[in-house]
Amino acid sequence: SQKIEQNSEALNIQEGKTATLTCNYTNYSPAYLQWYRQDPGRGPVFLLLIRENEKEKRKERLKVTFDTTLKQSLFHITASQPADSATYLCAPLPTLGRLYFGRGTQLTVWP
Amino acid sequence: EAGVVQSPRYKIIEKKQPVAFWCNPISGHNTLYWYRQNLGQGPELLIRYENEEAVDDSQLPKDRFSAERLKGVDSTLKIQPAELGDSAVYLCASSLGGSRQNTEAFFGQGTRLTVV
């Protein structure tokens, strides 16, 4: 069965540094991959989508890569800020559009 | 424009009792999802609708869970009878769907269920 793994449950970094979150998937080949942010007590919020034929996508301080050979996506937040503290979820989508999530990585950015 | 609306926000029930959750998706969104999220875990897909048709319910525990989406708009998720292990946050999400299956999903705030 398909499996989605996100690196370590928690990541703590200092303000100003780059946060790098990892998403690995097995047993299927998604055509798209989405990243979401979730704050405590709230539903996830969409951040970025990257397609299988795109190597990299950027949006402001966010950068996502998609390596279909390694079956991995990396999510980077540059110049991180305490307001970036949240849980980040990845969702590799098969072409049928089934939206399955990994368990998430909790990011804490300290001043 | 209102986002995805869920109610109630919180629900506490005794085990073996029934419970229902309601979701109103964003207008015009054909795809509707129900998820269950346990503390420290990612959302687990329970069922996905394309309009009024359930197209993916493989992870819905059908012995006690049921869902419906009448007229392809609002949806309800029901648990009967509830068990202690059903305590979780139930999230509803919607997206444009159709041929645009890669578009973003918009989530409601969820219903926090506590079974005692």
PDB file of N, CA and C in Angstrom, chain A residues 17-59:
ATOM      1  N   LYS A  17      17.323  31.262  10.059  1.00  0.00           N
ATOM      2  CA  LYS A  17      17.890  30.094   9.393  1.00  0.00           C
ATOM      3  C   LYS A  17      16.894  29.517   8.385  1.00  0.00           C
ATOM      4  N   THR A  18      17.387  28.597   7.568  1.00  0.00           N
ATOM      5  CA  THR A  18      16.521  27.911   6.602  1.00  0.00           C
ATOM      6  C   THR A  18      16.035  26.599   7.195  1.00  0.00           C
ATOM      7  N   ALA A  19      14.731  26.406   7.158  1.00  0.00           N
ATOM      8  CA  ALA A  19      14.131  25.145   7.611  1.00  0.00           C
ATOM      9  C   ALA A  19      13.954  24.242   6.397  1.00  0.00           C
ATOM     10  N   THR A  20      14.334  22.992   6.540  1.00  0.00           N
ATOM     11  CA  THR A  20      14.168  22.022   5.453  1.00  0.00           C
ATOM     12  C   THR A  20      13.379  20.829   5.971  1.00  0.00           C
ATOM     13  N   LEU A  21      12.235  20.583   5.353  1.00  0.00           N
ATOM     14  CA  LEU A  21      11.372  19.475   5.734  1.00  0.00           C
ATOM     15  C   LEU A  21      11.357  18.464   4.589  1.00  0.00           C
ATOM     16  N   THR A  22      11.295  17.187   4.947  1.00  0.00           N
ATOM     17  CA  THR A  22      11.386  16.116   3.963  1.00  0.00           C
ATOM     18  C   THR A  22      10.099  15.308   3.908  1.00  0.00           C
ATOM     19  N   CYS A  23       9.726  14.946   2.698  1.00  0.00           N
ATOM     20  CA  CYS A  23       8.569  14.084   2.478  1.00  0.00           C
ATOM     21  C   CYS A  23       8.986  12.965   1.534  1.00  0.00           C
ATOM     22  N   ASN A  24       8.887  11.741   1.990  1.00  0.00           N
ATOM     23  CA  ASN A  24       9.193  10.576   1.160  1.00  0.00           C
ATOM     24  C   ASN A  24       7.936   9.741   0.958  1.00  0.00           C
ATOM     25  N   TYR A  25       7.801   9.161  -0.191  1.00  0.00           N
ATOM     26  CA  TYR A  25       6.637   8.338  -0.456  1.00  0.00           C
ATOM     27  C   TYR A  25       7.074   7.044  -1.140  1.00  0.00           C
ATOM     28  N   THR A  26       6.295   5.996  -0.962  1.00  0.00           N
ATOM     29  CA  THR A  26       6.619   4.700  -1.552  1.00  0.00           C
ATOM     30  C   THR A  26       5.362   4.052  -2.117  1.00  0.00           C
ATOM     31  N   ASN A  27       5.588   3.159  -3.047  1.00  0.00           N
ATOM     32  CA  ASN A  27       4.543   2.306  -3.622  1.00  0.00           C
ATOM     33  C   ASN A  27       3.544   3.021  -4.510  1.00  0.00           C
ATOM     34  N   TYR A  28       3.847   4.223  -4.941  1.00  0.00           N
ATOM     35  CA  TYR A  28       3.039   4.846  -5.976  1.00  0.00           C
ATOM     36  C   TYR A  28       3.796   6.011  -6.581  1.00  0.00           C
ATOM     37  N   SER A  29       3.284   6.508  -7.673  1.00  0.00           N
ATOM     38  CA  SER A  29       3.951   7.595  -8.405  1.00  0.00           C
ATOM     39  C   SER A  29       2.993   8.754  -8.569  1.00  0.00           C
ATOM     40  N   PRO A  30       3.039   9.701  -7.660  1.00  0.00           N
ATOM     41  CA  PRO A  30       2.121  10.845  -7.732  1.00  0.00           C
ATOM     42  C   PRO A  30       2.452  11.763  -8.903  1.00  0.00           C
ATOM     43  N   ALA A  31       1.419  12.310  -9.469  1.00  0.00           N
ATOM     44  CA  ALA A  31       1.596  13.281 -10.546  1.00  0.00           C
ATOM     45  C   ALA A  31       1.764  14.692  -9.988  1.00  0.00           C
ATOM     46  N   TYR A  32       1.307  14.881  -8.763  1.00  0.00           N
ATOM     47  CA  TYR A  32       1.376  16.196  -8.119  1.00  0.00           C
ATOM     48  C   TYR A  32       1.738  15.989  -6.646  1.00  0.00           C
ATOM     49  N   LEU A  33       2.230  17.039  -6.064  1.00  0.00           N
ATOM     50  CA  LEU A  33       2.515  16.981  -4.636  1.00  0.00           C
ATOM     51  C   LEU A  33       2.167  18.346  -4.055  1.00  0.00           C
ATOM     52  N   GLN A  34       1.405  18.308  -2.985  1.00  0.00           N
ATOM     53  CA  GLN A  34       0.998  19.550  -2.333  1.00  0.00           C
ATOM     54  C   GLN A  34       1.595  19.630  -0.926  1.00  0.00           C
ATOM     55  N   TRP A  35       1.804  20.850  -0.488  1.00  0.00           N
ATOM     56  CA  TRP A  35       2.206  21.112   0.893  1.00  0.00           C
ATOM     57  C   TRP A  35       1.173  22.009   1.546  1.00  0.00           C
ATOM     58  N   TYR A  36       0.859  21.684   2.800  1.00  0.00           N
ATOM     59  CA  TYR A  36      -0.104  22.440   3.581  1.00  0.00           C
ATOM     60  C   TYR A  36       0.520  22.837   4.911  1.00  0.00           C
ATOM     61  N   ARG A  37      -0.029  23.897   5.477  1.00  0.00           N
ATOM     62  CA  ARG A  37       0.359  24.334   6.814  1.00  0.00           C
ATOM     63  C   ARG A  37      -0.840  24.178   7.721  1.00  0.00           C
ATOM     64  N   GLN A  38      -0.603  23.700   8.954  1.00  0.00           N
ATOM     65  CA  GLN A  38      -1.691  23.570   9.909  1.00  0.00           C
ATOM     66  C   GLN A  38      -1.281  24.177  11.241  1.00  0.00           C
ATOM     67  N   ASP A  39      -2.075  25.118  11.712  1.00  0.00           N
ATOM     68  CA  ASP A  39      -1.879  25.719  13.025  1.00  0.00           C
ATOM     69  C   ASP A  39      -2.783  25.017  14.034  1.00  0.00           C
ATOM     70  N   PRO A  40      -2.413  25.046  15.320  1.00  0.00           N
ATOM     71  CA  PRO A  40      -3.204  24.337  16.340  1.00  0.00           C
ATOM     72  C   PRO A  40      -4.666  24.769  16.329  1.00  0.00           C
ATOM     73  N   GLY A  41      -5.557  23.790  16.330  1.00  0.00           N
ATOM     74  CA  GLY A  41      -6.987  24.078  16.398  1.00  0.00           C
ATOM     75  C   GLY A  41      -7.603  24.524  15.093  1.00  0.00           C
ATOM     76  N   ARG A  42      -6.855  24.436  14.020  1.00  0.00           N
ATOM     77  CA  ARG A  42      -7.371  24.881  12.726  1.00  0.00           C
ATOM     78  C   ARG A  42      -7.152  23.807  11.663  1.00  0.00           C
ATOM     79  N   GLY A  43      -7.889  23.918  10.569  1.00  0.00           N
ATOM     80  CA  GLY A  43      -7.689  22.999   9.460  1.00  0.00           C
ATOM     81  C   GLY A  43      -6.454  23.370   8.660  1.00  0.00           C
ATOM     82  N   PRO A  44      -5.925  22.434   7.879  1.00  0.00           N
ATOM     83  CA  PRO A  44      -4.761  22.726   7.038  1.00  0.00           C
ATOM     84  C   PRO A  44      -5.065  23.807   6.002  1.00  0.00           C
ATOM     85  N   VAL A  45      -4.019  24.549   5.649  1.00  0.00           N
ATOM     86  CA  VAL A  45      -4.126  25.598   4.633  1.00  0.00           C
ATOM     87  C   VAL A  45      -3.125  25.303   3.527  1.00  0.00           C
ATOM     88  N   PHE A  46      -3.588  25.332   2.299  1.00  0.00           N
ATOM     89  CA  PHE A  46      -2.751  25.046   1.135  1.00  0.00           C
ATOM     90  C   PHE A  46      -1.637  26.078   0.985  1.00  0.00           C
ATOM     91  N   LEU A  47      -0.428  25.583   0.659  1.00  0.00           N
ATOM     92  CA  LEU A  47       0.709  26.469   0.432  1.00  0.00           C
ATOM     93  C   LEU A  47       1.183  26.414  -1.019  1.00  0.00           C
ATOM     94  N   LEU A  48       1.543  25.214  -1.469  1.00  0.00           N
ATOM     95  CA  LEU A  48       2.158  25.084  -2.788  1.00  0.00           C
ATOM     96  C   LEU A  48       1.772  23.767  -3.429  1.00  0.00           C
ATOM     97  N   LEU A  49       1.751  23.769  -4.737  1.00  0.00           N
ATOM     98  CA  LEU A  49       1.588  22.540  -5.513  1.00  0.00           C
ATOM     99  C   LEU A  49       2.738  22.458  -6.508  1.00  0.00           C
ATOM    100  N   ILE A  50       3.306  21.270  -6.675  1.00  0.00           N
ATOM    101  CA  ILE A  50       4.351  21.054  -7.667  1.00  0.00           C
ATOM    102  C   ILE A  50       3.986  19.820  -8.480  1.00  0.00           C
ATOM    103  N   ARG A  51       4.204  19.904  -9.776  1.00  0.00           N
ATOM    104  CA  ARG A  51       3.869  18.798 -10.673  1.00  0.00           C
ATOM    105  C   ARG A  51       5.091  17.918 -10.900  1.00  0.00           C
ATOM    106  N   GLU A  52       4.871  16.701 -11.365  1.00  0.00           N
ATOM    107  CA  GLU A  52       5.966  15.739 -11.506  1.00  0.00           C
ATOM    108  C   GLU A  52       7.003  16.187 -12.531  1.00  0.00           C
ATOM    109  N   ASN A  53       6.604  17.029 -13.473  1.00  0.00           N
ATOM    110  CA  ASN A  53       7.560  17.491 -14.479  1.00  0.00           C
ATOM    111  C   ASN A  53       8.245  18.798 -14.066  1.00  0.00           C
ATOM    112  N   GLU A  54       7.992  19.242 -12.853  1.00  0.00           N
ATOM    113  CA  GLU A  54       8.645  20.437 -12.320  1.00  0.00           C
ATOM    114  C   GLU A  54       9.666  20.003 -11.277  1.00  0.00           C
ATOM    115  N   LYS A  55      10.848  20.510 -11.367  1.00  0.00           N
ATOM    116  CA  LYS A  55      11.883  20.141 -10.403  1.00  0.00           C
ATOM    117  C   LYS A  55      11.790  20.995  -9.137  1.00  0.00           C
ATOM    118  N   GLU A  56      11.367  22.245  -9.341  1.00  0.00           N
ATOM    119  CA  GLU A  56      11.398  23.188  -8.236  1.00  0.00           C
ATOM    120  C   GLU A  56      10.280  24.209  -8.397  1.00  0.00           C
ATOM    121  N   LYS A  57       9.749  24.681  -7.276  1.00  0.00           N
ATOM    122  CA  LYS A  57       8.731  25.722  -7.301  1.00  0.00           C
ATOM    123  C   LYS A  57       8.993  26.664  -6.141  1.00  0.00           C
ATOM    124  N   ARG A  58       8.807  27.951  -6.388  1.00  0.00           N
ATOM    125  CA  ARG A  58       9.058  28.948  -5.340  1.00  0.00           C
ATOM    126  C   ARG A  58       7.846  29.842  -5.145  1.00  0.00           C
ATOM    127  N   LYS A  59       7.692  30.280  -3.895  1.00  0.00           N
ATOM    128  CA  LYS A  59       6.656  31.249  -3.567  1.00  0.00           C
ATOM    129  C   LYS A  59       7.150  32.035  -2.365  1.00  0.00           C
TER     130      LYS A  59
END
